[in-house]
Amino acid sequence: AQSVSQHNHHVILSEAASLELGCNYSYGGTVNLFWYVQYPGQHLQLLLKYFSGDPLVKGIKGFEAEFIKSKFSFNLRKPSVQWSDTAEYFCAVYINAGKSTFGDGTTLTVKP
Amino acid sequence: EAEVAQSPRYKITEKSQAVAFWCDPISGHATLYWYRQILGQGPELLVQFQDESVVDDSQLPKDRFSAERLKGVDSTLKIQPAELGDSAMYLCASSVGVSGTFGSEAFFGQGTRLTVV
């Protein structure tokens, strides 16, 4: 069975700092990769997704992620975080027919 | 903006009692998902519907959990009897097609926070 590992449980940054959240998965076949975000008091929403093609994908609010197949990784990045990026971030792997596995999430706190 | 509606938002129940959660997906979304999210963990898929048919319930504890989507629109998830370990957030999500496939993404509701005492 596939698994998803998010290495950082809690990240604390100051505004304008750069962000990189790690996501590694274990599955040998074709995968589709997602990052979801949950802002305080809100529901999970899609940040970005990768299906095929350019391994560098751009999402909303200046986020991007790079798929490195050889490393089974899909790390999330943002060059300069804002206080409003404070949220919980989930990496998810989808294999066939909607079968999904989510990581345990990373809580990001951005200090003003 | 269309949303996935869930009720109730919060539910406290005693162990061994029955409890039910309701979900109304975004109109036109054929696929509906129920997830369970334990504090500190990511969502875990319990059951997936395509229209009114269950396509995946491999992680659903069928001795106490049941789910239905009779007319292929809204859905109910039931637990009977509830156990202390069932305390969690129960999330409903929907997508136009099969989530995770090209062109389709899952939209999540606010969830129901269940506390079993």
PDB file of C-alpha atoms in Angstrom:
ATOM      1  CA  ALA A   1       0.000   0.000   0.000  1.00  0.00           C
ATOM      2  CA  GLN A   2       1.139   3.500  -0.713  1.00  0.00           C
ATOM      3  CA  SER A   3       2.159   5.874   2.049  1.00  0.00           C
ATOM      4  CA  VAL A   4       2.903   9.573   2.289  1.00  0.00           C
ATOM      5  CA  SER A   5       5.414  11.127   4.632  1.00  0.00           C
ATOM      6  CA  GLN A   6       5.523  14.789   5.563  1.00  0.00           C
ATOM      7  CA  HIS A   7       8.691  15.273   7.517  1.00  0.00           C
ATOM      8  CA  ASN A   8       7.925  18.534   9.259  1.00  0.00           C
ATOM      9  CA  HIS A   9       5.023  18.500  11.679  1.00  0.00           C
ATOM     10  CA  HIS A  10       5.286  22.150  12.641  1.00  0.00           C
ATOM     11  CA  VAL A  11       7.185  24.917  10.898  1.00  0.00           C
ATOM     12  CA  ILE A  12       7.520  28.424  12.274  1.00  0.00           C
ATOM     13  CA  LEU A  13       8.728  31.218   9.995  1.00  0.00           C
ATOM     14  CA  SER A  14       8.862  34.964   9.987  1.00  0.00           C
ATOM     15  CA  GLU A  15       7.143  36.925   7.226  1.00  0.00           C
ATOM     16  CA  ALA A  16       9.166  37.144   4.012  1.00  0.00           C
ATOM     17  CA  ALA A  17      11.084  33.958   4.798  1.00  0.00           C
ATOM     18  CA  SER A  18      11.204  31.227   2.184  1.00  0.00           C
ATOM     19  CA  LEU A  19       9.230  28.049   2.676  1.00  0.00           C
ATOM     20  CA  GLU A  20       9.828  24.466   1.684  1.00  0.00           C
ATOM     21  CA  LEU A  21       7.652  21.648   2.994  1.00  0.00           C
ATOM     22  CA  GLY A  22       8.750  18.115   2.315  1.00  0.00           C
ATOM     23  CA  CYS A  23       6.544  15.345   0.960  1.00  0.00           C
ATOM     24  CA  ASN A  24       7.718  11.855   0.072  1.00  0.00           C
ATOM     25  CA  TYR A  25       5.585   8.968  -1.051  1.00  0.00           C
ATOM     26  CA  SER A  26       6.074   5.286  -1.485  1.00  0.00           C
ATOM     27  CA  TYR A  27       4.462   3.826  -4.566  1.00  0.00           C
ATOM     28  CA  GLY A  28       6.156   2.449  -7.611  1.00  0.00           C
ATOM     29  CA  GLY A  29       3.482   3.156 -10.184  1.00  0.00           C
ATOM     30  CA  THR A  30       1.956   6.237 -11.747  1.00  0.00           C
ATOM     31  CA  VAL A  31       0.752   8.783  -9.245  1.00  0.00           C
ATOM     32  CA  ASN A  32      -1.086  12.059  -9.237  1.00  0.00           C
ATOM     33  CA  LEU A  33       0.038  14.439  -6.539  1.00  0.00           C
ATOM     34  CA  PHE A  34      -1.794  17.158  -4.696  1.00  0.00           C
ATOM     35  CA  TRP A  35      -1.204  19.711  -1.999  1.00  0.00           C
ATOM     36  CA  TYR A  36      -4.192  20.821   0.046  1.00  0.00           C
ATOM     37  CA  VAL A  37      -4.321  23.673   2.531  1.00  0.00           C
ATOM     38  CA  GLN A  38      -6.591  24.217   5.503  1.00  0.00           C
ATOM     39  CA  TYR A  39      -6.719  27.751   6.863  1.00  0.00           C
ATOM     40  CA  PRO A  40      -7.897  28.162  10.469  1.00  0.00           C
ATOM     41  CA  GLY A  41     -11.618  27.530  10.717  1.00  0.00           C
ATOM     42  CA  GLN A  42     -11.962  26.687   7.037  1.00  0.00           C
ATOM     43  CA  HIS A  43     -12.278  23.532   4.978  1.00  0.00           C
ATOM     44  CA  LEU A  44      -9.562  21.781   3.042  1.00  0.00           C
ATOM     45  CA  GLN A  45      -8.950  23.352  -0.336  1.00  0.00           C
ATOM     46  CA  LEU A  46      -6.724  22.528  -3.246  1.00  0.00           C
ATOM     47  CA  LEU A  47      -3.445  24.410  -3.485  1.00  0.00           C
ATOM     48  CA  LEU A  48      -1.961  22.725  -6.554  1.00  0.00           C
ATOM     49  CA  LYS A  49      -1.804  19.430  -8.380  1.00  0.00           C
ATOM     50  CA  TYR A  50       0.469  17.424 -10.639  1.00  0.00           C
ATOM     51  CA  PHE A  51      -0.673  14.911 -13.238  1.00  0.00           C
ATOM     52  CA  SER A  52       1.993  14.836 -15.911  1.00  0.00           C
ATOM     53  CA  GLY A  53       4.277  17.049 -17.966  1.00  0.00           C
ATOM     54  CA  ASP A  54       6.327  19.841 -16.448  1.00  0.00           C
ATOM     55  CA  PRO A  55       7.390  18.630 -13.012  1.00  0.00           C
ATOM     56  CA  LEU A  56       7.299  22.175 -11.671  1.00  0.00           C
ATOM     57  CA  VAL A  57       3.706  23.130 -11.009  1.00  0.00           C
ATOM     58  CA  LYS A  58       2.347  26.441  -9.876  1.00  0.00           C
ATOM     59  CA  GLY A  59      -0.649  26.853  -7.636  1.00  0.00           C
ATOM     60  CA  ILE A  60      -2.617  29.598  -6.004  1.00  0.00           C
ATOM     61  CA  LYS A  61      -1.184  32.357  -3.837  1.00  0.00           C
ATOM     62  CA  GLY A  62       2.358  32.036  -5.161  1.00  0.00           C
ATOM     63  CA  PHE A  63       2.909  28.425  -4.156  1.00  0.00           C
ATOM     64  CA  GLU A  64       4.718  25.950  -6.361  1.00  0.00           C
ATOM     65  CA  ALA A  65       5.792  22.338  -6.074  1.00  0.00           C
ATOM     66  CA  GLU A  66       8.351  20.203  -7.832  1.00  0.00           C
ATOM     67  CA  PHE A  67       7.853  16.547  -8.628  1.00  0.00           C
ATOM     68  CA  ILE A  68      11.128  14.610  -8.526  1.00  0.00           C
ATOM     69  CA  LYS A  69      10.274  11.101  -9.622  1.00  0.00           C
ATOM     70  CA  SER A  70      13.662   9.617  -8.750  1.00  0.00           C
ATOM     71  CA  LYS A  71      13.278  10.823  -5.173  1.00  0.00           C
ATOM     72  CA  PHE A  72       9.544  10.070  -4.873  1.00  0.00           C
ATOM     73  CA  SER A  73       9.147  13.631  -3.666  1.00  0.00           C
ATOM     74  CA  PHE A  74       6.718  16.495  -4.237  1.00  0.00           C
ATOM     75  CA  ASN A  75       7.962  19.362  -2.109  1.00  0.00           C
ATOM     76  CA  LEU A  76       5.975  22.554  -1.697  1.00  0.00           C
ATOM     77  CA  ARG A  77       7.719  25.917  -1.929  1.00  0.00           C
ATOM     78  CA  LYS A  78       7.016  29.606  -1.640  1.00  0.00           C
ATOM     79  CA  PRO A  79       9.729  32.261  -1.943  1.00  0.00           C
ATOM     80  CA  SER A  80       8.258  34.677   0.583  1.00  0.00           C
ATOM     81  CA  VAL A  81       5.579  33.717   3.083  1.00  0.00           C
ATOM     82  CA  GLN A  82       2.963  36.019   4.515  1.00  0.00           C
ATOM     83  CA  TRP A  83       1.133  35.946   7.823  1.00  0.00           C
ATOM     84  CA  SER A  84      -1.982  34.835   5.926  1.00  0.00           C
ATOM     85  CA  ASP A  85      -0.199  31.625   4.896  1.00  0.00           C
ATOM     86  CA  THR A  86      -0.570  30.339   8.441  1.00  0.00           C
ATOM     87  CA  ALA A  87      -2.416  27.073   7.931  1.00  0.00           C
ATOM     88  CA  GLU A  88      -2.094  23.312   7.839  1.00  0.00           C
ATOM     89  CA  TYR A  89      -0.757  21.803   4.634  1.00  0.00           C
ATOM     90  CA  PHE A  90      -1.459  18.271   3.435  1.00  0.00           C
ATOM     91  CA  CYS A  91       0.242  16.336   0.691  1.00  0.00           C
ATOM     92  CA  ALA A  92      -1.888  13.680  -1.026  1.00  0.00           C
ATOM     93  CA  VAL A  93      -1.095  10.901  -3.452  1.00  0.00           C
ATOM     94  CA  TYR A  94      -3.745   9.498  -5.792  1.00  0.00           C
ATOM     95  CA  ILE A  95      -3.328   6.249  -7.641  1.00  0.00           C
ATOM     96  CA  ASN A  96      -6.008   4.710  -9.808  1.00  0.00           C
ATOM     97  CA  ALA A  97      -9.741   5.295  -9.459  1.00  0.00           C
ATOM     98  CA  GLY A  98      -9.528   7.990  -6.824  1.00  0.00           C
ATOM     99  CA  LYS A  99      -7.645   5.933  -4.238  1.00  0.00           C
ATOM    100  CA  SER A 100      -5.992   8.548  -2.084  1.00  0.00           C
ATOM    101  CA  THR A 101      -3.497   8.644   0.739  1.00  0.00           C
ATOM    102  CA  PHE A 102      -2.884  11.817   2.673  1.00  0.00           C
ATOM    103  CA  GLY A 103       0.129  12.748   4.733  1.00  0.00           C
ATOM    104  CA  ASP A 104      -0.317  13.715   8.359  1.00  0.00           C
ATOM    105  CA  GLY A 105       0.033  17.394   7.583  1.00  0.00           C
ATOM    106  CA  THR A 106       2.428  20.212   8.407  1.00  0.00           C
ATOM    107  CA  THR A 107       1.293  23.130  10.500  1.00  0.00           C
ATOM    108  CA  LEU A 108       2.829  26.382   9.295  1.00  0.00           C
ATOM    109  CA  THR A 109       2.889  29.371  11.614  1.00  0.00           C
ATOM    110  CA  VAL A 110       4.054  32.658  10.119  1.00  0.00           C
ATOM    111  CA  LYS A 111       5.009  35.319  12.622  1.00  0.00           C
ATOM    112  CA  PRO A 112       4.292  38.916  11.591  1.00  0.00           C
TER     113      PRO A 112
ATOM    114  CA  GLU B   1     -19.406  29.700  -4.761  1.00  0.00           C
ATOM    115  CA  ALA B   2     -20.863  26.201  -4.489  1.00  0.00           C
ATOM    116  CA  GLU B   3     -19.912  24.300  -1.370  1.00  0.00           C
ATOM    117  CA  VAL B   4     -20.195  20.846   0.121  1.00  0.00           C
ATOM    118  CA  ALA B   5     -22.640  21.078   3.011  1.00  0.00           C
ATOM    119  CA  GLN B   6     -22.313  18.923   6.109  1.00  0.00           C
ATOM    120  CA  SER B   7     -24.369  18.695   9.272  1.00  0.00           C
ATOM    121  CA  PRO B   8     -24.126  18.788  12.149  1.00  0.00           C
ATOM    122  CA  ARG B   9     -20.868  20.717  12.623  1.00  0.00           C
ATOM    123  CA  TYR B  10     -20.381  19.258  16.085  1.00  0.00           C
ATOM    124  CA  LYS B  11     -21.785  16.158  17.735  1.00  0.00           C
ATOM    125  CA  ILE B  12     -21.265  14.778  21.215  1.00  0.00           C
ATOM    126  CA  THR B  13     -22.598  11.323  21.864  1.00  0.00           C
ATOM    127  CA  GLU B  14     -22.256   8.659  24.485  1.00  0.00           C
ATOM    128  CA  LYS B  15     -20.537   5.417  23.611  1.00  0.00           C
ATOM    129  CA  SER B  16     -22.858   2.671  22.419  1.00  0.00           C
ATOM    130  CA  GLN B  17     -25.276   5.256  21.000  1.00  0.00           C
ATOM    131  CA  ALA B  18     -26.029   5.661  17.327  1.00  0.00           C
ATOM    132  CA  VAL B  19     -24.934   8.768  15.431  1.00  0.00           C
ATOM    133  CA  ALA B  20     -25.463   9.954  11.871  1.00  0.00           C
ATOM    134  CA  PHE B  21     -23.855  12.584   9.679  1.00  0.00           C
ATOM    135  CA  TRP B  22     -25.278  14.148   6.543  1.00  0.00           C
ATOM    136  CA  CYS B  23     -23.557  15.481   3.449  1.00  0.00           C
ATOM    137  CA  ASP B  24     -24.897  17.380   0.454  1.00  0.00           C
ATOM    138  CA  PRO B  25     -22.295  17.532  -2.324  1.00  0.00           C
ATOM    139  CA  ILE B  26     -21.900  20.235  -4.904  1.00  0.00           C
ATOM    140  CA  SER B  27     -24.651  19.973  -7.493  1.00  0.00           C
ATOM    141  CA  GLY B  28     -23.650  17.816 -10.438  1.00  0.00           C
ATOM    142  CA  HIS B  29     -20.813  16.066  -8.649  1.00  0.00           C
ATOM    143  CA  ALA B  30     -21.068  12.358  -9.314  1.00  0.00           C
ATOM    144  CA  THR B  31     -18.403  11.243  -6.871  1.00  0.00           C
ATOM    145  CA  LEU B  32     -18.780  11.556  -3.122  1.00  0.00           C
ATOM    146  CA  TYR B  33     -16.261  10.649  -0.432  1.00  0.00           C
ATOM    147  CA  TRP B  34     -16.381  10.227   3.315  1.00  0.00           C
ATOM    148  CA  TYR B  35     -13.089  10.660   5.172  1.00  0.00           C
ATOM    149  CA  ARG B  36     -12.176  10.345   8.830  1.00  0.00           C
ATOM    150  CA  GLN B  37      -9.497  12.612  10.219  1.00  0.00           C
ATOM    151  CA  ILE B  38      -8.065  11.861  13.631  1.00  0.00           C
ATOM    152  CA  LEU B  39      -6.379  14.788  15.380  1.00  0.00           C
ATOM    153  CA  GLY B  40      -2.800  15.120  14.196  1.00  0.00           C
ATOM    154  CA  GLN B  41      -3.285  12.892  11.161  1.00  0.00           C
ATOM    155  CA  GLY B  42      -4.335  13.322   7.577  1.00  0.00           C
ATOM    156  CA  PRO B  43      -7.750  12.384   6.194  1.00  0.00           C
ATOM    157  CA  GLU B  44      -8.338   8.653   5.730  1.00  0.00           C
ATOM    158  CA  LEU B  45     -10.817   7.533   3.083  1.00  0.00           C
ATOM    159  CA  LEU B  46     -13.722   5.536   4.497  1.00  0.00           C
ATOM    160  CA  VAL B  47     -16.017   5.176   1.504  1.00  0.00           C
ATOM    161  CA  GLN B  48     -16.308   6.417  -2.061  1.00  0.00           C
ATOM    162  CA  PHE B  49     -19.528   6.617  -4.073  1.00  0.00           C
ATOM    163  CA  GLN B  50     -19.934   6.969  -7.796  1.00  0.00           C
ATOM    164  CA  ASP B  51     -23.520   8.187  -8.140  1.00  0.00           C
ATOM    165  CA  GLU B  52     -25.434   5.833  -5.818  1.00  0.00           C
ATOM    166  CA  SER B  53     -22.964   2.953  -5.998  1.00  0.00           C
ATOM    167  CA  VAL B  54     -20.194   2.225  -3.554  1.00  0.00           C
ATOM    168  CA  VAL B  55     -16.917   1.871  -5.436  1.00  0.00           C
ATOM    169  CA  ASP B  56     -14.564   1.620  -2.469  1.00  0.00           C
ATOM    170  CA  ASP B  57     -15.382   0.881   1.151  1.00  0.00           C
ATOM    171  CA  SER B  58     -12.318  -1.174   1.953  1.00  0.00           C
ATOM    172  CA  GLN B  59     -11.418   1.020   4.950  1.00  0.00           C
ATOM    173  CA  LEU B  60     -14.934   1.282   6.340  1.00  0.00           C
ATOM    174  CA  PRO B  61     -15.408  -0.665   9.625  1.00  0.00           C
ATOM    175  CA  LYS B  62     -18.525  -2.381   8.412  1.00  0.00           C
ATOM    176  CA  ASP B  63     -19.439  -3.934  11.733  1.00  0.00           C
ATOM    177  CA  ARG B  64     -20.452  -0.506  13.010  1.00  0.00           C
ATOM    178  CA  PHE B  65     -20.286   1.965  10.134  1.00  0.00           C
ATOM    179  CA  SER B  66     -22.678   2.248   7.230  1.00  0.00           C
ATOM    180  CA  ALA B  67     -23.024   4.745   4.411  1.00  0.00           C
ATOM    181  CA  GLU B  68     -25.658   5.326   1.804  1.00  0.00           C
ATOM    182  CA  ARG B  69     -26.340   7.633  -1.102  1.00  0.00           C
ATOM    183  CA  LEU B  70     -29.755   6.449  -2.156  1.00  0.00           C
ATOM    184  CA  LYS B  71     -30.556   8.843  -4.989  1.00  0.00           C
ATOM    185  CA  GLY B  72     -27.006   9.603  -5.948  1.00  0.00           C
ATOM    186  CA  VAL B  73     -27.134  13.059  -4.422  1.00  0.00           C
ATOM    187  CA  ASP B  74     -26.838  13.543  -0.657  1.00  0.00           C
ATOM    188  CA  SER B  75     -25.366  10.948   1.637  1.00  0.00           C
ATOM    189  CA  THR B  76     -25.550   9.739   5.222  1.00  0.00           C
ATOM    190  CA  LEU B  77     -22.814   8.111   7.267  1.00  0.00           C
ATOM    191  CA  LYS B  78     -23.932   6.223  10.357  1.00  0.00           C
ATOM    192  CA  ILE B  79     -22.095   4.753  13.304  1.00  0.00           C
ATOM    193  CA  GLN B  80     -23.830   2.251  15.551  1.00  0.00           C
ATOM    194  CA  PRO B  81     -22.743   1.740  18.230  1.00  0.00           C
ATOM    195  CA  ALA B  82     -20.267   4.561  18.675  1.00  0.00           C
ATOM    196  CA  GLU B  83     -17.004   3.813  20.475  1.00  0.00           C
ATOM    197  CA  LEU B  84     -14.562   6.136  22.193  1.00  0.00           C
ATOM    198  CA  GLY B  85     -12.054   5.606  19.388  1.00  0.00           C
ATOM    199  CA  ASP B  86     -14.498   7.010  16.849  1.00  0.00           C
ATOM    200  CA  SER B  87     -13.887  10.534  18.104  1.00  0.00           C
ATOM    201  CA  ALA B  88     -12.602  12.374  15.051  1.00  0.00           C
ATOM    202  CA  MET B  89     -13.494  14.827  12.317  1.00  0.00           C
ATOM    203  CA  TYR B  90     -15.646  13.298   9.590  1.00  0.00           C
ATOM    204  CA  LEU B  91     -15.157  14.987   6.246  1.00  0.00           C
ATOM    205  CA  CYS B  92     -17.271  14.763   3.152  1.00  0.00           C
ATOM    206  CA  ALA B  93     -15.902  15.650  -0.263  1.00  0.00           C
ATOM    207  CA  SER B  94     -17.219  15.577  -3.800  1.00  0.00           C
ATOM    208  CA  SER B  95     -15.843  15.806  -7.292  1.00  0.00           C
ATOM    209  CA  VAL B  96     -17.209  15.967 -10.814  1.00  0.00           C
ATOM    210  CA  GLY B  97     -15.453  12.785 -11.827  1.00  0.00           C
ATOM    211  CA  VAL B  98     -13.139  10.470 -10.015  1.00  0.00           C
ATOM    212  CA  SER B  99     -10.953  12.639  -7.808  1.00  0.00           C
ATOM    213  CA  GLY B 100      -7.287  12.465  -8.513  1.00  0.00           C
ATOM    214  CA  THR B 101      -7.825  11.891 -12.191  1.00  0.00           C
ATOM    215  CA  PHE B 102      -7.020  14.520 -14.739  1.00  0.00           C
ATOM    216  CA  GLY B 103      -9.310  17.478 -14.569  1.00  0.00           C
ATOM    217  CA  SER B 104     -11.014  16.509 -11.350  1.00  0.00           C
ATOM    218  CA  GLU B 105     -10.365  17.584  -7.821  1.00  0.00           C
ATOM    219  CA  ALA B 106     -12.121  16.925  -4.542  1.00  0.00           C
ATOM    220  CA  PHE B 107     -13.978  19.754  -2.825  1.00  0.00           C
ATOM    221  CA  PHE B 108     -14.275  19.300   0.920  1.00  0.00           C
ATOM    222  CA  GLY B 109     -16.966  20.295   3.364  1.00  0.00           C
ATOM    223  CA  GLN B 110     -16.353  21.826   6.780  1.00  0.00           C
ATOM    224  CA  GLY B 111     -16.656  18.469   8.485  1.00  0.00           C
ATOM    225  CA  THR B 112     -18.458  17.119  11.540  1.00  0.00           C
ATOM    226  CA  ARG B 113     -16.472  16.995  14.758  1.00  0.00           C
ATOM    227  CA  LEU B 114     -17.578  13.894  16.669  1.00  0.00           C
ATOM    228  CA  THR B 115     -16.792  13.430  20.341  1.00  0.00           C
ATOM    229  CA  VAL B 116     -17.727  10.134  21.944  1.00  0.00           C
ATOM    230  CA  VAL B 117     -17.889  10.222  25.752  1.00  0.00           C
TER     231      VAL B 117
END
